[in-house]
Amino acid sequence: FTFIAKKELFRIPIFAQAMRGFGILEIDRSNRNRAIATLKDAAQIAKSKNISILAFPEGTRSEDGQLKPFKKGPFMLALDARLPVLPVSISGTFPILPKGKLLIRGGQQVRVTIHPPVIVENASYESREQLMDETYQRVASGFMQYES
């Protein structure tokens, strides 16, 4: 598998080298055309190499630990590749490293919930919102809320 990471992460020297070495795809969220091209490339890679593409549909880390609305990109990728979406809830990470903080706080419980896949084989681009909503509901069902 590989995943998609925002271009800003590729500005961190050692981190960037490692990500490029692992074939992680860089997405420029500030340039719509380049972002779409990256998503189309990812769909082609997923189909031709028969690999999974990991994407974080919120597009960024939460500022308050709450689940945020999903971006359209990962769902366009799934529709282009005609591959299922496997919703995964990762909850409890906010207290460990809140956005904007540098110190990691240990001793926290993290829960990972893998939900049934959302099949997109016969879905159309017109049903993208429904695909996003169904995926969001599954992720939200496994999301634990934590006090900061």
Short mmCIF file of C-alpha atoms in Angstrom, two decimals:
data_model
loop_
_atom_site.label_atom_id
_atom_site.label_comp_id
_atom_site.label_asym_id
_atom_site.label_seq_id
_atom_site.Cartn_x
_atom_site.Cartn_y
_atom_site.Cartn_z
CA PHE A 1 0.00 0.00 0.00
CA THR A 2 0.91 3.63 -0.16
CA PHE A 3 -0.75 6.80 0.94
CA ILE A 4 -1.33 10.40 0.02
CA ALA A 5 0.25 13.17 2.10
CA LYS A 6 -0.06 16.93 1.85
CA LYS A 7 2.87 18.65 0.14
CA GLU A 8 3.72 20.59 3.30
CA LEU A 9 5.01 17.36 4.88
CA PHE A 10 7.51 17.04 2.05
CA ARG A 11 9.20 20.23 3.29
CA ILE A 12 10.60 18.37 6.32
CA PRO A 13 13.99 17.18 5.01
CA ILE A 14 14.47 13.71 6.50
CA PHE A 15 10.74 13.01 6.55
CA ALA A 16 10.49 13.98 2.86
CA GLN A 17 13.29 11.60 1.87
CA ALA A 18 11.63 8.74 3.72
CA MET A 19 8.22 9.47 2.19
CA ARG A 20 9.61 9.63 -1.33
CA GLY A 21 11.55 6.42 -0.69
CA PHE A 22 8.34 4.66 0.27
CA GLY A 23 6.50 5.98 -2.78
CA ILE A 24 4.12 8.20 -0.84
CA LEU A 25 2.17 10.50 -3.13
CA GLU A 26 2.40 14.25 -2.62
CA ILE A 27 -0.80 16.25 -2.99
CA ASP A 28 -0.91 20.02 -3.45
CA ARG A 29 -4.17 20.98 -1.79
CA SER A 30 -3.71 24.64 -2.78
CA ASN A 31 -3.74 23.83 -6.51
CA ARG A 32 -6.95 22.11 -7.60
CA ASN A 33 -5.61 20.92 -10.98
CA ARG A 34 -2.48 19.40 -9.46
CA ALA A 35 -4.51 17.80 -6.67
CA ILE A 36 -6.88 16.21 -9.22
CA ALA A 37 -3.89 14.97 -11.24
CA THR A 38 -2.40 13.37 -8.11
CA LEU A 39 -5.70 11.65 -7.32
CA LYS A 40 -5.97 10.34 -10.89
CA ASP A 41 -2.37 9.07 -10.67
CA ALA A 42 -3.20 7.38 -7.38
CA ALA A 43 -6.25 5.68 -8.93
CA GLN A 44 -4.10 4.41 -11.80
CA ILE A 45 -1.43 3.14 -9.39
CA ALA A 46 -4.06 1.39 -7.27
CA LYS A 47 -5.51 -0.38 -10.32
CA SER A 48 -2.28 -1.24 -12.12
CA LYS A 49 -0.32 -2.39 -9.07
CA ASN A 50 -3.32 -3.80 -7.20
CA ILE A 51 -2.46 -1.85 -4.06
CA SER A 52 -4.44 0.11 -1.51
CA ILE A 53 -4.17 3.87 -1.22
CA LEU A 54 -4.50 5.24 2.29
CA ALA A 55 -6.08 8.69 2.47
CA PHE A 56 -7.20 10.80 5.39
CA PRO A 57 -10.52 12.24 4.22
CA GLU A 58 -10.59 15.12 6.72
CA GLY A 59 -7.50 16.49 4.97
CA THR A 60 -5.80 17.60 8.18
CA ARG A 61 -5.58 16.94 11.88
CA SER A 62 -8.48 18.14 13.99
CA GLU A 63 -7.96 21.31 16.02
CA ASP A 64 -10.37 20.19 18.73
CA GLY A 65 -10.41 16.39 18.50
CA GLN A 66 -13.81 16.31 16.80
CA LEU A 67 -14.43 14.51 13.51
CA LYS A 68 -14.47 17.06 10.68
CA PRO A 69 -16.31 17.01 7.33
CA PHE A 70 -14.68 14.87 4.67
CA LYS A 71 -13.01 16.25 1.56
CA LYS A 72 -14.13 14.99 -1.85
CA GLY A 73 -10.70 13.90 -3.14
CA PRO A 74 -10.40 10.43 -1.62
CA PHE A 75 -13.86 9.56 -2.89
CA MET A 76 -13.05 10.74 -6.40
CA LEU A 77 -10.02 8.45 -6.22
CA ALA A 78 -12.20 5.50 -5.17
CA LEU A 79 -14.68 6.19 -7.97
CA ASP A 80 -11.90 6.55 -10.57
CA ALA A 81 -10.26 3.30 -9.45
CA ARG A 82 -13.60 1.50 -8.93
CA LEU A 83 -12.21 0.18 -5.67
CA PRO A 84 -14.02 -0.11 -2.33
CA VAL A 85 -13.53 2.35 0.49
CA LEU A 86 -12.50 0.74 3.78
CA PRO A 87 -13.57 3.14 6.55
CA VAL A 88 -11.30 3.13 9.59
CA SER A 89 -11.93 5.07 12.79
CA ILE A 90 -8.83 6.09 14.74
CA SER A 91 -9.94 7.70 17.96
CA GLY A 92 -8.11 8.94 21.01
CA THR A 93 -5.10 10.41 19.23
CA PHE A 94 -5.96 14.05 19.93
CA PRO A 95 -4.77 14.06 23.58
CA ILE A 96 -1.51 12.39 22.54
CA LEU A 97 -0.44 15.15 20.15
CA PRO A 98 -2.92 18.02 19.77
CA LYS A 99 -2.55 20.06 16.60
CA GLY A 100 0.07 22.76 17.11
CA LYS A 101 1.81 21.00 20.01
CA LEU A 102 5.27 19.47 19.85
CA LEU A 103 5.32 17.25 22.94
CA ILE A 104 3.80 13.80 22.77
CA ARG A 105 1.76 12.76 25.81
CA GLY A 106 1.80 9.04 26.46
CA GLY A 107 -0.50 6.93 28.57
CA GLN A 108 -3.53 7.53 26.37
CA GLN A 109 -5.90 4.95 24.92
CA VAL A 110 -6.21 4.81 21.13
CA ARG A 111 -8.93 2.77 19.47
CA VAL A 112 -8.81 1.63 15.86
CA THR A 113 -12.06 0.33 14.39
CA ILE A 114 -12.12 -1.22 10.93
CA HIS A 115 -15.60 -1.03 9.43
CA PRO A 116 -17.13 -3.03 6.57
CA PRO A 117 -16.08 -1.74 3.15
CA VAL A 118 -18.25 0.63 1.15
CA ILE A 119 -18.58 -0.83 -2.34
CA VAL A 120 -18.20 1.68 -5.19
CA GLU A 121 -18.05 -0.73 -8.14
CA ASN A 122 -21.35 0.46 -9.65
CA ALA A 123 -21.38 3.94 -8.11
CA SER A 124 -21.38 7.07 -10.25
CA TYR A 125 -19.85 10.49 -9.69
CA GLU A 126 -23.36 11.77 -9.02
CA SER A 127 -23.55 9.47 -5.98
CA ARG A 128 -20.28 10.80 -4.53
CA GLU A 129 -22.06 12.71 -1.75
CA GLN A 130 -23.90 9.53 -0.74
CA LEU A 131 -20.60 7.62 -0.72
CA MET A 132 -19.02 10.33 1.44
CA ASP A 133 -21.97 10.35 3.82
CA GLU A 134 -22.07 6.57 4.21
CA THR A 135 -18.33 6.49 4.88
CA TYR A 136 -18.57 9.40 7.32
CA GLN A 137 -21.35 7.68 9.27
CA ARG A 138 -19.30 4.49 9.57
CA VAL A 139 -16.22 6.37 10.74
CA ALA A 140 -18.27 8.46 13.19
CA SER A 141 -19.81 5.31 14.68
CA GLY A 142 -16.37 4.20 15.87
CA PHE A 143 -15.09 7.59 16.95
CA MET A 144 -14.61 8.12 20.68
CA GLN A 145 -14.78 11.70 21.91
CA TYR A 146 -12.07 12.77 24.36
CA GLU A 147 -11.74 15.76 26.60
CA SER A 148 -8.66 17.81 25.81
#
